[in-house]
């Protein structure tokens, strides 16, 4: 464990025959070490998670009772937009890349990522993009009031906050593409001898597939927002009906990105859960090959279902039938994965440390979100549920209870490896129970609100929706405060604690505990000193 507790990072500077390693802030700015960059991704992700959470709690505070109390309707809609964009592009995606940076080289026995300097650049694109995104709140006209989907014609008419958002998305997309190229090259070229593709930990597989998805869809989103930009400023009419354009075309292009994006966020979570469950069941993962094929099937099918977000725009009946059945087909490989996780646990020697608790919470709540997804995949039902709180409940069960719970599980699982210390198990369990209980208090009532017909993205509502909204708001604040427990657990673990043994989880079967963990100061050999 000693190698990971030493300060690492920075570049090598040969002067007078010895290396100079930057310290302080320059160490982090110039680092090419995958562990440092992974750490920065994870802290950036958590920071944006808190920012997006503050937006969410402001939204829930406004919805505590009917009428306008806290913000104007315009500001409310801006917060809805920024909450979605910050959570997706600022919290969930960088968080997944952080785990990839930290663990993929260790799991495949690589000395570092393939393109170490590009790795540094792909991270440092994110903070200015995030600042640009949030600046929209402070410019004339404010941030976009469109929701994270940026639908025209409304997005064509918004102020300069919309332009800032478009540029921020471009920069974040460039960061994602560079990170994906790096991950694919690392996995395909830098595996240790004997590490065939079908021997890789499932987390590496999940990211190999995710990286291909990102490279396929991020340029599509870039094209969509660029067309939006030219509609706004250069007289084109791609989406402007007044000039002969088609607003529904934007929805097709956007959701061709947007639906694979859901799987870009959840597939790394599948990989993380596939690391945690075997370890705490003391059994190898059940059906490794079928898990790999299921990941591939989910990725391929994710490109064929985008128009299920558009069941109310007037698609032809044949199109509706295709998208309906294709959407239901995704339930098959997803069901395979859930079955394999359950089969891994079956008759295993299970212990319930914090990582396993979060993995079980993931399993239960993600499956719930999957069932409600099947329900809204049925077009006649979706017509009733479209743009109601039922849809909000569905995708938060997938995104928050899915991806976020997997992130928490993996963080507690790997913290001993990252820091050399054991975290406080009692504090971590408080974090789990606070998150699990308050998540359900916050989001389960939204199913009832949606069934009763309450539309989403509105700051005011009819009296009959008051009670469930109040329950939901209390749950949201409880969930938000629970994350402060997480912050305390992580910081106290970094600062000290019981030294971690070589195998923190007794009887662990996961591969990454037995692989060497090289910590180079840089990714390039030091040139010889000329005498």
Short mmCIF file of C-alpha atoms in Angstrom, two decimals:
data_model
loop_
_atom_site.label_atom_id
_atom_site.label_comp_id
_atom_site.label_asym_id
_atom_site.label_seq_id
_atom_site.Cartn_x
_atom_site.Cartn_y
_atom_site.Cartn_z
CA UNK A 1 0.00 0.00 0.00
CA UNK A 2 2.95 2.32 0.45
CA UNK A 3 3.12 3.33 -3.21
CA UNK A 4 -0.32 4.88 -3.15
CA UNK A 5 0.16 6.88 0.00
CA UNK A 6 3.14 8.74 -1.40
CA UNK A 7 2.55 12.06 -3.20
CA UNK A 8 2.48 11.31 -6.91
CA UNK A 9 2.01 13.26 -10.10
CA UNK A 10 3.63 16.11 -11.96
CA UNK A 11 6.09 15.90 -14.83
CA UNK A 12 9.76 15.09 -14.78
CA UNK A 13 12.23 17.88 -15.26
CA UNK A 14 15.79 16.76 -15.78
CA UNK A 15 18.26 19.39 -14.60
CA UNK A 16 21.69 18.65 -13.26
CA UNK A 17 21.03 14.91 -13.36
CA UNK A 18 18.02 14.76 -11.00
CA UNK A 19 14.27 14.96 -11.42
CA UNK A 20 12.27 17.91 -10.19
CA UNK A 21 8.68 17.22 -9.18
CA UNK A 22 6.27 20.14 -8.92
CA UNK A 23 4.47 20.49 -5.62
CA UNK A 24 1.41 22.35 -4.40
CA UNK A 25 -1.05 23.59 -7.02
CA UNK A 26 1.39 23.03 -9.90
CA UNK A 27 1.48 19.34 -9.11
CA UNK A 28 -2.24 19.10 -9.86
CA UNK A 29 -2.22 21.42 -12.87
CA UNK A 30 0.65 19.65 -14.63
CA UNK A 31 0.12 16.06 -13.51
CA UNK A 32 0.04 13.27 -16.05
CA UNK A 33 -0.50 10.54 -13.45
CA UNK A 34 -3.75 8.66 -13.91
CA UNK A 35 -4.38 8.48 -10.15
CA UNK A 36 -4.08 12.24 -9.66
CA UNK A 37 -6.29 12.91 -12.67
CA UNK A 38 -8.84 10.36 -11.45
CA UNK A 39 -8.86 12.07 -8.05
CA UNK A 40 -9.46 15.48 -9.68
CA UNK A 41 -12.32 14.07 -11.77
CA UNK A 42 -13.96 12.62 -8.65
CA UNK A 43 -13.66 15.84 -6.63
CA UNK A 44 -14.93 17.89 -9.58
CA UNK A 45 -17.84 15.47 -9.93
CA UNK A 46 -18.74 15.77 -6.24
CA UNK A 47 -18.51 19.57 -6.35
CA UNK A 48 -20.88 19.72 -9.32
CA UNK A 49 -23.14 17.20 -7.57
CA UNK A 50 -23.44 19.63 -4.65
CA UNK A 51 -24.11 22.57 -7.03
CA UNK A 52 -26.77 20.60 -8.90
CA UNK A 53 -28.20 19.47 -5.57
CA UNK A 54 -28.54 23.09 -4.38
CA UNK A 55 -30.49 23.82 -7.58
CA UNK A 56 -32.70 20.79 -6.91
CA UNK A 57 -33.38 21.82 -3.31
CA UNK A 58 -34.31 25.33 -4.47
CA UNK A 59 -36.76 23.77 -6.94
CA UNK A 60 -38.23 21.51 -4.23
CA UNK A 61 -38.50 24.44 -1.79
CA UNK A 62 -40.57 26.36 -4.36
CA UNK A 63 -42.79 23.32 -4.82
CA UNK A 64 -43.40 22.84 -1.09
CA UNK A 65 -46.77 24.53 -1.47
CA UNK A 66 -48.81 26.11 -4.30
CA UNK A 67 -48.11 29.68 -5.36
CA UNK A 68 -44.80 31.47 -5.87
CA UNK A 69 -42.69 31.86 -2.71
CA UNK A 70 -38.96 31.77 -3.36
CA UNK A 71 -38.04 32.36 -7.01
CA UNK A 72 -39.71 33.85 -10.07
CA UNK A 73 -41.21 31.49 -12.68
CA UNK A 74 -38.37 32.43 -15.06
CA UNK A 75 -35.66 31.62 -12.50
CA UNK A 76 -37.46 28.37 -11.63
CA UNK A 77 -37.26 27.23 -15.26
CA UNK A 78 -33.59 28.25 -15.42
CA UNK A 79 -32.84 26.14 -12.35
CA UNK A 80 -34.65 23.17 -13.95
CA UNK A 81 -32.38 23.50 -17.01
CA UNK A 82 -29.15 23.91 -15.06
CA UNK A 83 -29.99 21.12 -12.59
CA UNK A 84 -30.23 18.65 -15.47
CA UNK A 85 -27.16 19.86 -17.36
CA UNK A 86 -24.98 20.13 -14.24
CA UNK A 87 -25.94 16.69 -12.96
CA UNK A 88 -25.45 14.92 -16.31
CA UNK A 89 -22.42 16.71 -17.78
CA UNK A 90 -20.87 17.94 -14.52
CA UNK A 91 -21.50 15.22 -11.94
CA UNK A 92 -22.35 11.80 -13.39
CA UNK A 93 -20.18 11.67 -16.51
CA UNK A 94 -16.98 13.09 -14.91
CA UNK A 95 -17.55 10.83 -11.91
CA UNK A 96 -17.58 7.75 -14.11
CA UNK A 97 -14.42 8.97 -15.92
CA UNK A 98 -12.75 9.48 -12.52
CA UNK A 99 -13.27 5.83 -11.60
CA UNK A 100 -12.02 4.81 -15.06
CA UNK A 101 -8.84 6.88 -14.71
CA UNK A 102 -8.07 5.51 -11.27
CA UNK A 103 -8.83 1.86 -11.80
CA UNK A 104 -8.52 0.79 -15.45
CA UNK A 105 -4.68 0.98 -15.58
CA UNK A 106 -4.48 -0.91 -12.27
CA UNK A 107 -6.99 -3.55 -13.37
CA UNK A 108 -5.27 -4.33 -16.68
CA UNK A 109 -1.70 -3.93 -15.40
CA UNK A 110 -0.89 -0.81 -17.44
CA UNK A 111 1.69 1.74 -16.21
CA UNK A 112 -0.67 4.66 -16.91
CA UNK A 113 -3.22 5.83 -19.45
CA UNK A 114 -2.10 5.68 -23.08
CA UNK A 115 -2.11 9.45 -23.69
CA UNK A 116 -1.14 10.94 -20.36
CA UNK A 117 -0.91 14.60 -21.42
CA UNK A 118 -4.22 14.39 -23.26
CA UNK A 119 -5.65 12.90 -20.08
CA UNK A 120 -4.59 16.04 -18.22
CA UNK A 121 -6.13 18.29 -20.91
CA UNK A 122 -9.42 16.36 -20.97
CA UNK A 123 -9.85 17.09 -17.26
CA UNK A 124 -8.83 20.74 -17.37
CA UNK A 125 -11.40 21.48 -20.08
CA UNK A 126 -14.15 20.74 -17.56
CA UNK A 127 -13.79 23.54 -14.95
CA UNK A 128 -13.98 26.40 -17.53
CA UNK A 129 -16.93 24.66 -19.21
CA UNK A 130 -18.71 24.37 -15.86
CA UNK A 131 -18.05 28.05 -15.11
CA UNK A 132 -19.44 28.98 -18.53
CA UNK A 133 -22.55 26.89 -17.87
CA UNK A 134 -23.19 28.52 -14.49
CA UNK A 135 -22.43 32.03 -15.80
CA UNK A 136 -25.77 31.86 -17.58
CA UNK A 137 -27.44 32.67 -14.25
CA UNK A 138 -25.70 36.06 -14.13
CA UNK A 139 -25.97 37.38 -17.70
CA UNK A 140 -28.90 39.45 -19.03
CA UNK A 141 -31.85 37.18 -19.68
CA UNK A 142 -30.46 34.48 -17.41
CA UNK A 143 -29.82 30.82 -18.17
CA UNK A 144 -31.97 28.96 -20.72
CA UNK A 145 -35.54 28.22 -19.61
CA UNK A 146 -35.84 25.21 -21.87
CA UNK A 147 -35.09 22.23 -19.63
CA UNK A 148 -31.89 20.27 -20.25
CA UNK A 149 -33.28 19.10 -23.63
CA UNK A 150 -32.97 22.64 -25.12
CA UNK A 151 -35.99 22.20 -27.43
CA UNK A 152 -36.59 24.81 -30.12
CA UNK A 153 -38.38 27.05 -30.89
CA UNK A 154 -37.98 28.23 -27.27
CA UNK A 155 -34.20 27.74 -27.31
CA UNK A 156 -33.94 29.88 -30.47
CA UNK A 157 -35.54 32.80 -28.64
CA UNK A 158 -33.51 32.66 -25.40
CA UNK A 159 -30.87 35.22 -24.35
CA UNK A 160 -27.08 34.94 -24.28
CA UNK A 161 -27.22 32.37 -21.49
CA UNK A 162 -28.23 29.94 -24.24
CA UNK A 163 -25.01 30.69 -26.17
CA UNK A 164 -22.93 30.09 -23.04
CA UNK A 165 -24.72 26.77 -22.58
CA UNK A 166 -24.05 25.72 -26.18
CA UNK A 167 -20.32 26.50 -25.86
CA UNK A 168 -20.13 24.73 -22.48
CA UNK A 169 -21.69 21.61 -24.03
CA UNK A 170 -19.17 21.75 -26.88
CA UNK A 171 -16.22 21.90 -24.49
CA UNK A 172 -17.56 19.14 -22.25
CA UNK A 173 -18.18 17.02 -25.33
CA UNK A 174 -14.59 17.52 -26.49
CA UNK A 175 -13.40 16.44 -23.02
CA UNK A 176 -15.56 13.30 -23.20
CA UNK A 177 -14.30 12.35 -26.67
CA UNK A 178 -10.65 12.77 -25.64
CA UNK A 179 -11.22 10.71 -22.50
CA UNK A 180 -12.92 7.99 -24.54
CA UNK A 181 -10.10 7.78 -27.09
CA UNK A 182 -7.68 7.47 -24.17
CA UNK A 183 -9.65 4.69 -22.48
CA UNK A 184 -10.11 2.66 -25.68
CA UNK A 185 -6.41 2.94 -26.57
CA UNK A 186 -5.34 2.05 -23.04
CA UNK A 187 -7.56 -1.04 -22.87
CA UNK A 188 -6.72 -2.31 -26.36
CA UNK A 189 -2.95 -1.59 -26.31
CA UNK A 190 -1.65 -1.55 -22.74
CA UNK A 191 -2.99 -4.75 -21.18
CA UNK A 192 -0.44 -6.85 -19.28
CA UNK A 193 0.75 -10.10 -20.96
CA UNK A 194 -1.91 -12.78 -20.60
CA UNK A 195 -4.68 -10.24 -19.90
CA UNK A 196 -7.02 -11.12 -22.77
CA UNK A 197 -10.18 -9.13 -23.32
CA UNK A 198 -12.31 -11.91 -21.87
CA UNK A 199 -10.19 -11.94 -18.71
CA UNK A 200 -10.60 -8.23 -17.98
CA UNK A 201 -12.58 -7.12 -14.94
CA UNK A 202 -16.13 -6.23 -15.98
CA UNK A 203 -15.57 -2.58 -15.07
CA UNK A 204 -13.02 -2.35 -17.91
CA UNK A 205 -15.50 -3.93 -20.31
CA UNK A 206 -18.23 -1.52 -19.27
CA UNK A 207 -15.96 1.44 -19.98
CA UNK A 208 -14.63 0.06 -23.27
CA UNK A 209 -18.23 -0.11 -24.53
CA UNK A 210 -19.17 3.24 -22.98
CA UNK A 211 -16.21 4.94 -24.67
CA UNK A 212 -17.37 3.75 -28.09
CA UNK A 213 -20.87 5.05 -27.31
CA UNK A 214 -19.45 8.46 -26.37
CA UNK A 215 -17.41 8.75 -29.55
CA UNK A 216 -20.50 7.84 -31.57
CA UNK A 217 -23.00 10.26 -30.01
CA UNK A 218 -21.13 13.33 -28.74
CA UNK A 219 -20.54 14.66 -32.30
CA UNK A 220 -24.29 14.27 -32.94
CA UNK A 221 -25.07 16.49 -29.95
CA UNK A 222 -22.39 18.94 -31.11
CA UNK A 223 -24.06 19.06 -34.53
CA UNK A 224 -27.50 19.65 -32.99
CA UNK A 225 -26.40 22.56 -30.79
CA UNK A 226 -24.30 24.04 -33.64
CA UNK A 227 -27.39 24.05 -35.88
CA UNK A 228 -29.24 25.69 -32.99
CA UNK A 229 -26.49 28.32 -32.78
CA UNK A 230 -26.72 29.12 -36.50
CA UNK A 231 -30.52 29.32 -36.24
CA UNK A 232 -30.05 31.85 -33.44
CA UNK A 233 -27.40 34.07 -35.03
CA UNK A 234 -26.75 33.29 -38.69
CA UNK A 235 -30.17 33.23 -40.33
CA UNK A 236 -30.50 29.48 -40.90
CA UNK A 237 -33.78 27.65 -40.31
CA UNK A 238 -32.91 24.09 -39.39
CA UNK A 239 -35.38 24.03 -36.49
CA UNK A 240 -37.23 27.34 -36.92
CA UNK A 241 -40.70 26.64 -38.29
CA UNK A 242 -41.11 30.31 -39.24
CA UNK A 243 -38.35 29.81 -41.84
CA UNK A 244 -39.47 26.39 -43.04
CA UNK A 245 -37.47 24.40 -40.46
CA UNK A 246 -38.72 21.51 -38.32
CA UNK A 247 -38.58 21.67 -34.51
CA UNK A 248 -39.21 17.89 -34.39
CA UNK A 249 -35.96 17.35 -36.35
CA UNK A 250 -34.10 18.73 -33.32
CA UNK A 251 -35.83 16.16 -31.11
CA UNK A 252 -34.72 13.32 -33.40
CA UNK A 253 -31.10 14.51 -33.49
CA UNK A 254 -31.03 15.35 -29.78
CA UNK A 255 -32.49 12.04 -28.63
CA UNK A 256 -30.21 10.07 -30.94
CA UNK A 257 -27.59 11.46 -28.56
CA UNK A 258 -29.80 11.58 -25.49
CA UNK A 259 -30.85 7.97 -25.22
CA UNK A 260 -27.39 6.40 -25.60
CA UNK A 261 -26.35 9.09 -23.09
CA UNK A 262 -28.53 7.38 -20.47
CA UNK A 263 -26.54 4.19 -21.04
CA UNK A 264 -23.24 6.10 -21.12
CA UNK A 265 -24.12 7.06 -17.55
CA UNK A 266 -25.44 3.69 -16.36
CA UNK A 267 -23.02 1.21 -18.04
CA UNK A 268 -20.00 2.23 -15.91
CA UNK A 269 -22.30 1.83 -12.90
CA UNK A 270 -23.05 -1.74 -14.03
CA UNK A 271 -19.31 -2.34 -14.16
CA UNK A 272 -18.77 -0.95 -10.67
CA UNK A 273 -21.57 -3.07 -9.19
CA UNK A 274 -20.08 -6.13 -10.92
CA UNK A 275 -16.87 -5.49 -8.95
CA UNK A 276 -18.55 -5.02 -5.57
CA UNK A 277 -21.12 -7.84 -5.48
CA UNK A 278 -18.66 -10.74 -6.12
CA UNK A 279 -16.25 -9.44 -3.46
CA UNK A 280 -18.87 -9.26 -0.69
CA UNK A 281 -20.52 -12.52 -1.79
CA UNK A 282 -17.09 -14.26 -1.70
CA UNK A 283 -17.87 -15.81 -5.10
CA UNK A 284 -16.75 -15.17 -8.67
CA UNK A 285 -19.19 -13.26 -10.84
CA UNK A 286 -21.86 -15.58 -12.22
CA UNK A 287 -21.94 -15.75 -16.03
CA UNK A 288 -19.05 -13.47 -16.94
CA UNK A 289 -19.39 -13.99 -20.71
CA UNK A 290 -23.14 -13.40 -20.67
CA UNK A 291 -22.54 -10.17 -18.73
CA UNK A 292 -20.14 -8.97 -21.44
CA UNK A 293 -22.59 -9.86 -24.21
CA UNK A 294 -25.42 -8.18 -22.30
CA UNK A 295 -23.37 -4.98 -22.07
CA UNK A 296 -22.78 -5.09 -25.83
CA UNK A 297 -26.47 -5.77 -26.52
CA UNK A 298 -27.57 -2.86 -24.36
CA UNK A 299 -25.13 -0.56 -26.17
CA UNK A 300 -26.34 -1.60 -29.62
CA UNK A 301 -30.03 -1.43 -28.73
CA UNK A 302 -29.55 2.01 -27.15
CA UNK A 303 -29.09 3.44 -30.68
CA UNK A 304 -32.41 2.03 -31.88
CA UNK A 305 -34.88 3.40 -29.34
CA UNK A 306 -34.42 7.19 -29.26
CA UNK A 307 -37.92 8.10 -30.48
CA UNK A 308 -39.60 6.60 -27.41
CA UNK A 309 -38.99 10.08 -25.98
CA UNK A 310 -41.18 11.42 -28.81
CA UNK A 311 -44.37 9.35 -28.63
CA UNK A 312 -46.50 12.51 -28.53
CA UNK A 313 -45.06 14.36 -31.56
CA UNK A 314 -47.16 12.57 -34.18
CA UNK A 315 -44.96 9.68 -35.31
CA UNK A 316 -46.51 7.23 -37.81
CA UNK A 317 -48.03 4.11 -36.26
CA UNK A 318 -45.34 1.82 -37.73
CA UNK A 319 -42.61 3.97 -36.14
CA UNK A 320 -44.39 3.95 -32.79
CA UNK A 321 -44.64 0.14 -32.87
CA UNK A 322 -40.96 -0.26 -33.75
CA UNK A 323 -39.73 2.05 -30.98
CA UNK A 324 -42.12 0.51 -28.47
CA UNK A 325 -40.94 -3.06 -29.09
CA UNK A 326 -37.26 -2.08 -29.41
CA UNK A 327 -37.49 -0.31 -26.04
CA UNK A 328 -38.97 -3.39 -24.42
CA UNK A 329 -36.15 -5.50 -25.88
CA UNK A 330 -33.58 -3.57 -23.82
CA UNK A 331 -35.23 -5.08 -20.75
CA UNK A 332 -33.88 -8.51 -21.81
CA UNK A 333 -30.09 -7.90 -21.52
CA UNK A 334 -30.72 -5.68 -18.49
CA UNK A 335 -32.68 -8.53 -16.93
CA UNK A 336 -29.76 -10.88 -17.67
CA UNK A 337 -27.46 -8.60 -15.68
CA UNK A 338 -29.83 -8.39 -12.70
CA UNK A 339 -30.26 -12.18 -12.76
CA UNK A 340 -26.48 -12.70 -12.82
CA UNK A 341 -25.95 -10.33 -9.89
CA UNK A 342 -28.61 -12.22 -7.90
CA UNK A 343 -27.08 -15.56 -8.93
CA UNK A 344 -23.66 -14.31 -7.79
CA UNK A 345 -25.11 -13.60 -4.35
CA UNK A 346 -27.03 -16.88 -4.22
CA UNK A 347 -25.58 -19.04 -1.42
CA UNK A 348 -22.60 -16.71 -1.16
CA UNK A 349 -20.94 -15.80 2.10
CA UNK A 350 -22.39 -12.30 2.11
CA UNK A 351 -21.34 -9.55 4.51
CA UNK A 352 -23.06 -6.17 4.56
CA UNK A 353 -20.33 -3.53 4.64
CA UNK A 354 -21.18 -0.14 3.16
CA UNK A 355 -20.17 -0.99 -0.46
CA UNK A 356 -22.45 -4.04 -0.46
CA UNK A 357 -25.32 -2.09 1.11
CA UNK A 358 -25.13 0.48 -1.68
CA UNK A 359 -24.89 -2.32 -4.26
CA UNK A 360 -28.05 -3.93 -2.85
CA UNK A 361 -29.76 -0.53 -2.76
CA UNK A 362 -28.74 -0.08 -6.39
CA UNK A 363 -30.15 -3.48 -7.32
CA UNK A 364 -33.53 -2.88 -5.69
CA UNK A 365 -34.06 0.74 -6.75
CA UNK A 366 -32.60 0.47 -10.27
CA UNK A 367 -34.89 -2.49 -10.94
CA UNK A 368 -37.83 -0.37 -9.76
CA UNK A 369 -36.79 2.35 -12.20
CA UNK A 370 -36.50 -0.26 -14.94
CA UNK A 371 -40.06 -1.44 -14.34
CA UNK A 372 -41.46 2.09 -14.58
CA UNK A 373 -39.39 2.48 -17.76
CA UNK A 374 -41.18 -0.52 -19.24
CA UNK A 375 -44.48 1.09 -18.33
CA UNK A 376 -43.72 4.38 -20.11
CA UNK A 377 -42.36 2.37 -23.07
CA UNK A 378 -45.96 1.42 -23.86
CA UNK A 379 -47.11 4.23 -26.15
CA UNK A 380 -50.80 4.48 -25.12
CA UNK A 381 -49.71 4.76 -21.47
CA UNK A 382 -46.88 7.15 -22.30
CA UNK A 383 -49.33 9.55 -23.93
CA UNK A 384 -50.91 9.95 -20.49
CA UNK A 385 -47.63 10.10 -18.56
CA UNK A 386 -45.65 12.30 -21.00
CA UNK A 387 -44.20 15.33 -19.20
CA UNK A 388 -45.71 14.39 -15.84
CA UNK A 389 -43.92 13.70 -12.56
CA UNK A 390 -44.19 9.97 -13.28
CA UNK A 391 -41.38 10.38 -15.85
CA UNK A 392 -39.35 12.44 -13.33
CA UNK A 393 -39.70 9.61 -10.79
CA UNK A 394 -38.72 7.00 -13.39
CA UNK A 395 -35.48 8.57 -14.54
CA UNK A 396 -34.37 9.60 -11.05
CA UNK A 397 -34.75 5.97 -9.94
CA UNK A 398 -32.42 5.04 -12.81
CA UNK A 399 -29.96 7.95 -12.60
CA UNK A 400 -29.72 8.61 -8.84
CA UNK A 401 -30.52 5.22 -7.32
CA UNK A 402 -28.70 3.61 -10.23
CA UNK A 403 -25.56 5.52 -11.11
CA UNK A 404 -25.09 7.51 -7.91
CA UNK A 405 -25.54 4.53 -5.58
CA UNK A 406 -23.02 2.60 -7.69
CA UNK A 407 -20.57 5.52 -7.34
CA UNK A 408 -21.01 5.46 -3.55
CA UNK A 409 -20.52 1.68 -3.46
CA UNK A 410 -17.32 1.91 -5.53
CA UNK A 411 -15.96 4.84 -3.50
CA UNK A 412 -16.26 2.97 -0.21
CA UNK A 413 -14.96 -0.20 -1.89
CA UNK A 414 -11.78 1.39 -3.22
CA UNK A 415 -11.12 4.07 -0.58
CA UNK A 416 -8.74 1.75 1.35
CA UNK A 417 -6.75 1.20 -1.85
CA UNK A 418 -6.75 4.91 -2.73
CA UNK A 419 -5.84 6.30 0.69
CA UNK A 420 -4.16 3.47 2.60
CA UNK A 421 -6.74 3.93 5.37
CA UNK A 422 -10.02 2.25 6.27
CA UNK A 423 -13.06 4.51 6.35
CA UNK A 424 -15.42 4.62 9.36
CA UNK A 425 -17.92 1.82 8.71
CA UNK A 426 -20.54 3.24 11.09
CA UNK A 427 -20.51 6.66 9.40
CA UNK A 428 -20.72 4.99 5.97
CA UNK A 429 -23.76 2.97 7.05
CA UNK A 430 -25.45 6.12 8.33
CA UNK A 431 -24.81 7.59 4.89
CA UNK A 432 -26.40 4.56 3.22
CA UNK A 433 -29.54 4.46 5.34
CA UNK A 434 -30.02 8.24 5.12
CA UNK A 435 -29.62 8.13 1.34
CA UNK A 436 -31.78 5.04 0.82
CA UNK A 437 -34.69 6.09 3.00
CA UNK A 438 -34.80 9.76 2.00
CA UNK A 439 -34.34 8.95 -1.70
CA UNK A 440 -37.54 6.91 -1.60
CA UNK A 441 -39.34 9.58 0.43
CA UNK A 442 -38.32 12.16 -2.17
CA UNK A 443 -39.01 10.31 -5.42
CA UNK A 444 -41.60 7.58 -4.80
CA UNK A 445 -44.45 10.09 -4.22
CA UNK A 446 -43.67 11.56 -7.66
CA UNK A 447 -45.20 8.41 -9.16
CA UNK A 448 -48.47 9.31 -7.44
CA UNK A 449 -48.25 12.94 -8.57
CA UNK A 450 -47.66 11.81 -12.16
CA UNK A 451 -50.54 9.33 -12.06
CA UNK A 452 -52.75 12.17 -10.80
CA UNK A 453 -51.67 14.30 -13.74
CA UNK A 454 -49.24 16.84 -12.27
CA UNK A 455 -47.07 18.21 -15.11
CA UNK A 456 -43.31 18.61 -14.58
CA UNK A 457 -41.25 21.80 -15.07
CA UNK A 458 -43.93 24.06 -13.56
CA UNK A 459 -43.38 26.34 -10.56
CA UNK A 460 -47.05 26.45 -9.43
CA UNK A 461 -49.67 23.72 -9.19
CA UNK A 462 -53.24 22.94 -8.17
CA UNK A 463 -54.13 22.50 -4.50
CA UNK A 464 -54.76 18.74 -4.70
CA UNK A 465 -51.05 18.02 -5.34
CA UNK A 466 -49.86 19.75 -2.15
CA UNK A 467 -49.48 16.82 0.27
CA UNK A 468 -47.29 14.59 -1.88
CA UNK A 469 -45.18 17.56 -2.94
CA UNK A 470 -44.51 18.36 0.71
CA UNK A 471 -43.50 14.75 1.43
CA UNK A 472 -41.23 14.84 -1.63
CA UNK A 473 -39.56 18.08 -0.55
CA UNK A 474 -38.85 16.75 2.96
CA UNK A 475 -37.29 13.65 1.40
CA UNK A 476 -35.16 15.76 -0.96
CA UNK A 477 -33.70 17.77 1.93
CA UNK A 478 -33.03 14.59 3.90
CA UNK A 479 -31.25 13.07 0.90
CA UNK A 480 -29.20 16.22 0.36
CA UNK A 481 -28.10 16.42 4.00
CA UNK A 482 -27.15 12.71 3.92
CA UNK A 483 -24.47 13.55 1.37
CA UNK A 484 -22.69 15.68 3.98
CA UNK A 485 -22.19 12.40 5.90
CA UNK A 486 -20.52 11.01 2.78
CA UNK A 487 -18.23 14.03 2.56
CA UNK A 488 -17.28 13.60 6.23
CA UNK A 489 -16.60 9.87 5.75
CA UNK A 490 -14.35 10.43 2.73
CA UNK A 491 -12.40 13.39 4.15
CA UNK A 492 -11.82 11.67 7.51
CA UNK A 493 -10.59 8.56 5.65
CA UNK A 494 -8.16 10.62 3.56
CA UNK A 495 -6.81 12.40 6.64
CA UNK A 496 -6.18 9.21 8.58
CA UNK A 497 -7.71 6.19 10.19
CA UNK A 498 -6.91 2.55 10.69
CA UNK A 499 -4.23 1.45 8.16
CA UNK A 500 -5.70 -0.65 5.38
CA UNK A 501 -4.46 -4.24 5.19
CA UNK A 502 -3.28 -5.72 1.90
CA UNK A 503 -6.75 -7.24 1.43
CA UNK A 504 -9.22 -4.90 3.13
CA UNK A 505 -12.19 -7.12 2.26
CA UNK A 506 -11.28 -10.49 3.69
CA UNK A 507 -11.47 -13.20 1.05
CA UNK A 508 -11.86 -10.69 -1.78
CA UNK A 509 -12.03 -12.29 -5.21
CA UNK A 510 -11.69 -9.17 -7.31
CA UNK A 511 -8.67 -9.02 -9.54
CA UNK A 512 -7.52 -5.48 -8.80
CA UNK A 513 -6.29 -6.34 -5.29
CA UNK A 514 -3.63 -8.69 -6.66
CA UNK A 515 -2.30 -6.60 -9.53
CA UNK A 516 0.74 -4.36 -9.11
CA UNK A 517 -0.06 -0.71 -8.65
CA UNK A 518 2.76 1.26 -10.29
CA UNK A 519 2.82 4.96 -9.50
CA UNK A 520 5.11 6.66 -12.03
CA UNK A 521 5.81 10.35 -11.63
CA UNK A 522 5.26 10.76 -15.34
CA UNK A 523 4.37 8.73 -18.37
CA UNK A 524 7.60 9.11 -20.30
CA UNK A 525 11.06 7.65 -19.68
CA UNK A 526 13.54 10.10 -18.24
CA UNK A 527 16.02 11.08 -20.96
CA UNK A 528 19.64 10.21 -20.17
CA UNK A 529 21.77 12.98 -18.73
CA UNK A 530 24.55 13.99 -21.11
CA UNK A 531 27.84 14.25 -19.20
#
